[in-house]
Coordinates of C-alpha atoms and ligand atoms in Angstrom, one line a residue:
X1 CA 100.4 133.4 95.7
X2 CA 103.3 131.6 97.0
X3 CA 102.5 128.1 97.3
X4 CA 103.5 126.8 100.8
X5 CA 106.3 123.2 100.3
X6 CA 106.1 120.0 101.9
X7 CA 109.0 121.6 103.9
X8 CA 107.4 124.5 105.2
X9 CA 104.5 122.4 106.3
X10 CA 106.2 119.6 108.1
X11 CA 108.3 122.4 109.9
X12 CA 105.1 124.3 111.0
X13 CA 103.6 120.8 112.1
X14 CA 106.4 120.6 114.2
X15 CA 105.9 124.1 116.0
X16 CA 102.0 123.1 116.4
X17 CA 101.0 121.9 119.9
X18 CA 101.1 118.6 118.5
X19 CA 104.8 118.2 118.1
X20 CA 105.4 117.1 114.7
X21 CA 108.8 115.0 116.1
X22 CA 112.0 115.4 114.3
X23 CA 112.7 111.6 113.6
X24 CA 109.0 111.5 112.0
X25 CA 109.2 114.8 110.1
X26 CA 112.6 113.0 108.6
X27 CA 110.9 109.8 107.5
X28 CA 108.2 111.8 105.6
X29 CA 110.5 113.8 103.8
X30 CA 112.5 110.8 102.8
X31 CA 109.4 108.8 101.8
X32 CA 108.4 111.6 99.3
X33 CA 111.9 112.0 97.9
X34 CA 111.7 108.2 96.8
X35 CA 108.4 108.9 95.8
X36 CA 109.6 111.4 93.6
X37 CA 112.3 109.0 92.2
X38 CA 109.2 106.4 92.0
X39 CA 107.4 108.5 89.6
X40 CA 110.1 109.3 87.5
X41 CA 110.7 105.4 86.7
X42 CA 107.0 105.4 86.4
X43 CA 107.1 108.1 83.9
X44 CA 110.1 106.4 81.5
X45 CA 107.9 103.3 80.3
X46 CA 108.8 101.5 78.0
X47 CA 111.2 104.3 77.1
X48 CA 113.4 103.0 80.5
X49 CA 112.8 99.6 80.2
X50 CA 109.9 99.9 82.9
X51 CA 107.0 97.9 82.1
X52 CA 106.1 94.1 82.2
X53 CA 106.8 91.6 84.5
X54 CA 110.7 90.3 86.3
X55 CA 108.9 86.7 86.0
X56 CA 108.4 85.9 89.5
X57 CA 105.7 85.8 92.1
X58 CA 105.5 88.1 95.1
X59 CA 104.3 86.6 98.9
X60 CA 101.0 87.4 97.7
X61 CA 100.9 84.9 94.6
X62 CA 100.9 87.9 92.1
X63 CA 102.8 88.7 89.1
X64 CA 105.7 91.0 90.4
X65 CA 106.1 93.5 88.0
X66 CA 109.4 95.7 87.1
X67 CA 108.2 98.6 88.7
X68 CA 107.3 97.0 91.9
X69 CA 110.6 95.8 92.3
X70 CA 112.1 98.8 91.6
X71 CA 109.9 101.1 93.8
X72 CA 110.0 98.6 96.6
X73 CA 114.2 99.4 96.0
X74 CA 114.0 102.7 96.2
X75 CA 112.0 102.7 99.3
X76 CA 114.3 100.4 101.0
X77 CA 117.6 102.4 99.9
X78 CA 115.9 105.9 100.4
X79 CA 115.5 104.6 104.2
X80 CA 118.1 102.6 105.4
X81 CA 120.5 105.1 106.4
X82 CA 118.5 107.6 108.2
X83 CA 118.5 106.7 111.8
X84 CA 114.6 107.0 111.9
X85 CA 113.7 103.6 111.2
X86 CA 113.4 100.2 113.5
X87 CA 112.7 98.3 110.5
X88 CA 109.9 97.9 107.3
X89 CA 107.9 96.0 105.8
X90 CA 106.3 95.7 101.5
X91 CA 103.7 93.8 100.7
X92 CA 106.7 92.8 97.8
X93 CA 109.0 91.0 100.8
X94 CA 107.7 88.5 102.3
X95 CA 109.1 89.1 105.6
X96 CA 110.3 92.5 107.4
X97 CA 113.5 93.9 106.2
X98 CA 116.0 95.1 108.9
X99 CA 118.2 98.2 109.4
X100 CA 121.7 96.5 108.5
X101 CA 124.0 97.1 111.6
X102 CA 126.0 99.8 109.7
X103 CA 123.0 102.5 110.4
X104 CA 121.4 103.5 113.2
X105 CA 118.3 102.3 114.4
X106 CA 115.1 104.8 115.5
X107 CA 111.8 104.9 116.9
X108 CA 109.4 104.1 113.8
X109 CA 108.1 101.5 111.4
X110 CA 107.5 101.5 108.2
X111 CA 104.8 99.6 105.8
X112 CA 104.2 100.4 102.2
X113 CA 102.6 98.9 99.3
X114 CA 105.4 100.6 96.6
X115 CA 103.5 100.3 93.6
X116 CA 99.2 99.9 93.9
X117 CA 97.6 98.8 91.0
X118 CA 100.9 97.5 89.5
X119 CA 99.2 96.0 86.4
X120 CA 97.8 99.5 85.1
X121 CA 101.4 100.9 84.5
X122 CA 101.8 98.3 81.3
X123 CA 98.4 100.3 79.9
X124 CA 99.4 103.5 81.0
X125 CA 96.6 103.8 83.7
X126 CA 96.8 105.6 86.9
X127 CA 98.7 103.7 90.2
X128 CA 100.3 104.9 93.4
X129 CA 102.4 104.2 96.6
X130 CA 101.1 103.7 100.0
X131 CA 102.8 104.5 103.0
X132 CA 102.0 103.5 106.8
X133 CA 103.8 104.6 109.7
X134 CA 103.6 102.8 113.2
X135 CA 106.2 103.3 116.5
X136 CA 108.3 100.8 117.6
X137 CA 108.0 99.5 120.4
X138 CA 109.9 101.1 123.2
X139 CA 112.3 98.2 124.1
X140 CA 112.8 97.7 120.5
X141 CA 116.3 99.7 120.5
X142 CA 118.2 96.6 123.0
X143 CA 116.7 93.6 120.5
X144 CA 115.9 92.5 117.1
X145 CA 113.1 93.9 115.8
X146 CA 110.2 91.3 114.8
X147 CA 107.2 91.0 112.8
X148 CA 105.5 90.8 116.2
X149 CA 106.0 94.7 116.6
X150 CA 104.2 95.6 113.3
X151 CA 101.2 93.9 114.2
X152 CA 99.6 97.0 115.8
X153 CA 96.0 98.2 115.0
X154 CA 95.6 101.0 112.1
X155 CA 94.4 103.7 115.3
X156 CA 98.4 103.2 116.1
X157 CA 99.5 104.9 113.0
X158 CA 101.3 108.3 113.4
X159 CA 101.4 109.0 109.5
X160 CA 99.8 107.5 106.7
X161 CA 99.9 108.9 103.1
X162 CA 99.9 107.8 99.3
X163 CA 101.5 109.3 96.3
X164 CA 99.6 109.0 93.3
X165 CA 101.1 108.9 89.7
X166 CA 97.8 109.9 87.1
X167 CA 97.7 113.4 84.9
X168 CA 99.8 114.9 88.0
X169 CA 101.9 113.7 90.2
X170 CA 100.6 114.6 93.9
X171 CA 101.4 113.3 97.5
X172 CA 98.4 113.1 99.8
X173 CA 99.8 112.8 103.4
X174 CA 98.2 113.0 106.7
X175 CA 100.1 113.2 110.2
X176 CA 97.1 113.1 112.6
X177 CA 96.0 116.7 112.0
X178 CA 94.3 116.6 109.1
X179 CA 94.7 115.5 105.3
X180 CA 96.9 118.0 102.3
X181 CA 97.7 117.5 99.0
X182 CA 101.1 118.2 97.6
X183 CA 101.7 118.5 93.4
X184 CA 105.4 117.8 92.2
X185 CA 106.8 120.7 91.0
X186 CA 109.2 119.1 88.5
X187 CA 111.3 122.3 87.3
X188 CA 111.6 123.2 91.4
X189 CA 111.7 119.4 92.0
X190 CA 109.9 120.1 95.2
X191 CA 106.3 119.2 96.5
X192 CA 104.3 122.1 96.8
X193 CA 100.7 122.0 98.7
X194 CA 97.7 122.4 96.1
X195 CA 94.4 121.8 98.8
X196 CA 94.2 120.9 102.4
X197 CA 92.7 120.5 104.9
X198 CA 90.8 118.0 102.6
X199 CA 86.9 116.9 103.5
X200 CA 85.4 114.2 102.0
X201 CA 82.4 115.6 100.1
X202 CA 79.3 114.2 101.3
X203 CA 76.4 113.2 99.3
X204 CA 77.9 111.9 95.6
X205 CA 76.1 108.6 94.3
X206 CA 78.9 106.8 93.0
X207 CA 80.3 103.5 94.3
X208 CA 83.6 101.9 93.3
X209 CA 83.3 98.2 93.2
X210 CA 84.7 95.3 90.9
X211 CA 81.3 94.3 89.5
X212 CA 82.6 91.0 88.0
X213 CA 82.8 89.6 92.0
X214 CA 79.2 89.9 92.1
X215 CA 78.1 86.4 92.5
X216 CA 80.4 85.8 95.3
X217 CA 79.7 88.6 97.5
X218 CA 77.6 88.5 100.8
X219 CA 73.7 89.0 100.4
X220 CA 74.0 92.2 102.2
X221 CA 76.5 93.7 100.0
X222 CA 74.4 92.0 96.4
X223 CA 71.1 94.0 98.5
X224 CA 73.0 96.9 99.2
X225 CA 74.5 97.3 95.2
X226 CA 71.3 96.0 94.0
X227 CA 69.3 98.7 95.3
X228 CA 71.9 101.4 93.7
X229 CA 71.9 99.7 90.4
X230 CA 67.7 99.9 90.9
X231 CA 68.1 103.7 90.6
X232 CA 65.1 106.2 90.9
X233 CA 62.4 103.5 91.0
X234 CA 64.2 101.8 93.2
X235 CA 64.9 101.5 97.2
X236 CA 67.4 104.2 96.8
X237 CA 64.9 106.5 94.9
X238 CA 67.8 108.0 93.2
X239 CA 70.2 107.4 90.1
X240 CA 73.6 105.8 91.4
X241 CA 77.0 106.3 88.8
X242 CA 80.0 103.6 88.8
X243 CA 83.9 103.8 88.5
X244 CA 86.5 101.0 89.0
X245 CA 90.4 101.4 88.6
X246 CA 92.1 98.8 89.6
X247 CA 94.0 101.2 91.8
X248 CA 92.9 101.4 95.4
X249 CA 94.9 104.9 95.4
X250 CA 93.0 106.1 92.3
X251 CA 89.6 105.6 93.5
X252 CA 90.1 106.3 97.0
X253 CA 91.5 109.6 95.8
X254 CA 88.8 110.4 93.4
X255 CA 86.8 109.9 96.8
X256 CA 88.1 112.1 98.8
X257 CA 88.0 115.2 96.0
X258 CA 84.6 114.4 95.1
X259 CA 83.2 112.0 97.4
X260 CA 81.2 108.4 97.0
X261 CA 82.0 105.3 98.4
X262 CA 85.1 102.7 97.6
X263 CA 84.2 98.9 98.1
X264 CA 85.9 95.9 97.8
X265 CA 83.8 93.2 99.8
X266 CA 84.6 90.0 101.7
X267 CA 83.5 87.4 99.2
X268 CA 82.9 83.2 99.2
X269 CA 85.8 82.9 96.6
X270 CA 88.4 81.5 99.4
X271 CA 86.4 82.0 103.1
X272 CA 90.0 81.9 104.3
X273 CA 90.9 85.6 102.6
X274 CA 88.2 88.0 104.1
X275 CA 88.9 90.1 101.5
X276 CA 91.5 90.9 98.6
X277 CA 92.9 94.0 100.4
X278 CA 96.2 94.1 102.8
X279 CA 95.1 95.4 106.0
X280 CA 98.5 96.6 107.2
X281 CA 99.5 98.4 103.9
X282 CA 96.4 99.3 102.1
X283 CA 93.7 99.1 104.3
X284 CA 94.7 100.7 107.2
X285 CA 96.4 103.8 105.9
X286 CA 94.3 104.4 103.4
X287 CA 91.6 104.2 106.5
X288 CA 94.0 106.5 108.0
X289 CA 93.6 109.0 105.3
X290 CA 89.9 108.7 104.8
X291 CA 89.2 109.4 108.5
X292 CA 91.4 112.3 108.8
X293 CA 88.9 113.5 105.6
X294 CA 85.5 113.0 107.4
X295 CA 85.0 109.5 106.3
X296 CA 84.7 105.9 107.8
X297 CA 86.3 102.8 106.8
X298 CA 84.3 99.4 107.7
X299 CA 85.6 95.8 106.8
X300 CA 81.3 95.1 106.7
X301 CA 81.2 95.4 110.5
X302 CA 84.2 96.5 112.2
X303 CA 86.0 99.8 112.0
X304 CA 88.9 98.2 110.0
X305 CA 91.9 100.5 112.5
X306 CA 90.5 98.6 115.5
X307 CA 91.1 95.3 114.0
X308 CA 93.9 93.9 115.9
X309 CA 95.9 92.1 113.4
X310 CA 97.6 88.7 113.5
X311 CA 99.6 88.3 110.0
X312 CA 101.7 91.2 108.2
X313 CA 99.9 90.3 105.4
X314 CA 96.2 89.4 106.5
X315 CA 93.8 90.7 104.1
X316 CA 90.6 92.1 104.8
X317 CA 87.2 93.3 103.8
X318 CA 86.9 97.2 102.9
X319 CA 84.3 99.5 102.7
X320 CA 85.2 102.9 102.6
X321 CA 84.1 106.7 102.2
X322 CA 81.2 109.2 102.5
X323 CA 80.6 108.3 106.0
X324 CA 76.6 108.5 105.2
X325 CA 77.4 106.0 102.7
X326 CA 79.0 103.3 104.8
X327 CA 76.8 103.9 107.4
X328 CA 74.0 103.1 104.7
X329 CA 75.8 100.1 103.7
X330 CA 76.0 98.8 107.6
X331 CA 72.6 99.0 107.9
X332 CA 72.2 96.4 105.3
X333 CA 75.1 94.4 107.4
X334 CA 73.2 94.9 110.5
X335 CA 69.9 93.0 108.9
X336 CA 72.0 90.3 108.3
X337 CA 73.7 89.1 111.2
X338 CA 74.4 85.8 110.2
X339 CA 76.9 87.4 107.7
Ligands
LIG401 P1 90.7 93.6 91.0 C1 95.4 96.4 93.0 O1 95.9 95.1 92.7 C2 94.5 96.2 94.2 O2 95.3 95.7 95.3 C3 93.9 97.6 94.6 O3 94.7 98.7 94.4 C4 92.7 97.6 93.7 O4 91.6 98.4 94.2 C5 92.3 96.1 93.6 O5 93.4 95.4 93.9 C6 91.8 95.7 92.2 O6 91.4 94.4 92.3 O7 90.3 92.3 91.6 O8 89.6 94.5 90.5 O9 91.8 93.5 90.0

């Protein structure tokens, strides 16, 4: 059977009712080209120099490592030129980065976290790039653009998609109708779809959580992975299994294949972070993508795309998945108000 390209499918989006627009259609396929550029850098190692750290810090106080640079590169070059972009915005820069004047300016935004999970490549463990796409605003073509204009809620996102570097290579994109998976086809060097529409599978007893944050998290959340741990005899009268990547694309792509429930919980570390996550780059398209699968996304109380943001790099709280799950999970919230 003749496997339908990332092509093909972004040209059939456009013809759908929904109007796939050209200047959108454009950015996607440019975002995958760098993200097949990304995975190739991924793949060299230490054979190309790839792995450890450049010796700095990023805006978030972490260890920039080779390949985030590098990534975060290719995402900028790959995008500059195109005439689709107002402007973008890494969770490696500390500010947003411009269109210079030489290229045109267009109608969308761009966030991206270029390499999730950065620290797995020096062990050879799974990571991924995460994409966000937001409009400008419309008065945004007579002015500088600001960081002002990317603070819009995650229900303002027009695309929203990761690519994910593990056994395969796949991109997992969704442009409001619907979530597809696309394998890289190295000898074709094109994406090819491999499943879609995806559906979160409903019903799987495993939780991803960092188990070592334990102490600090909210009583609800302690209750809630208490009674999982507890097993049969316990509240959940039923055996509960665990897996942790350090990759938020990892797990949260494990979920959507075979379901469960990805947490990583406010906790009393710093009151001042409500969570470890990046709303605007993680959080919110990854949100994106698990709602377009069937599932929710809760930051403990809040549907985390209606949180109206205030800082392009405000973390949050995250509890995402089998929608049974978190509502399970908000249940334990909603005992505990004072949380
Ligand atoms: P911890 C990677 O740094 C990341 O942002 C997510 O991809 C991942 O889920 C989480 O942090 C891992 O955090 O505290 O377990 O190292």
């Amino acid at each position: 059977m003749q496997h339908k390209t990332l092509t093909q499918f972004l040209v059939e989006q456009q013809r759908r009712e929904a109007a796939l627009p050209a200047q959108l259609r454009l950015l996607i396929e440019i975002v995958a080209r760098a993200c097949k550029a990304i995975s190739i850098s991924v793949n060299k190692g230490a054979l190309g120099g790839m792995l450890g750290d450049i010796g700095s810090e990023n805006v978030q106080g972490e260890a920039q490592k080779k390949l985030d640079v590098i990534a975060n590169e290719r995402l900028l070059e790959a995008n500059e030129w195109g005439g689709h972009l107002a402007a973008m915005a890494s969770e490696e820069m500390e500010t947003i980065h411009l269109i210079p004047n030489r290229y045109p300016k267009g109608e969308y935004l761009l966030l991206f976290d270029p390499i999730d999970g950065s620290s797995n490549v020096d062990v050879n463990l799974t990571v991924g790039t995460i994409f966000s796409v937001l409009k400008a605003p419309e008065d945004v073509s007579g002015r500088a653009v600001t960081e002002e204009d990317f603070l819009q809620a995650g229900t303002r996102q027009v695309a929203a998609g990761y690519a994910i570097f593990g056994p395969q290579t796949l991109l997992v994109l969704s442009v409001g109708t619907g979530v597809y998976e696309f394998g890289l086809d190295r000898e074709m060097g094109s994406w090819v779809m491999t499943q879609g529409p995806l559906t979160i599978p409903t019903g799987n007893r495993e939780f991803a959580i960092n188990m070592s944050n334990e102490r600090h998290w909210a009583p609800p959340m302690r209750r809630y992975i208490a009674d999982c741990m507890a097993g049969k005899t316990g509240a959940r009268g039923a055996d509960f299994n665990m897996r942790w990547t350090g990759s938020m694309v990892a797990d949260i792509h494990r979920i959507l294949k075979r379901g469960g429930i990805f947490l990583y919980p406010w906790d009393s570390r710093d009151p001042a972070k409500p969570g470890k996550l990046r709303l605007m780059y993680e959080a919110n398209p990854m949100g994106y993508i698990v709602e377009q699968a069937g599932g929710t996304a809760f930051d403990g109380t809040r549907r985390i795309m209606e949180i109206a943001p205030n800082a392009l790099h405000q973390r949050v709280g995250v509890a995402m998945g089998d929608e049974a799950e978190v509502a399970r999970l908000m249940s334990y919230y909603a005992e505990d108000p004072a949380v």
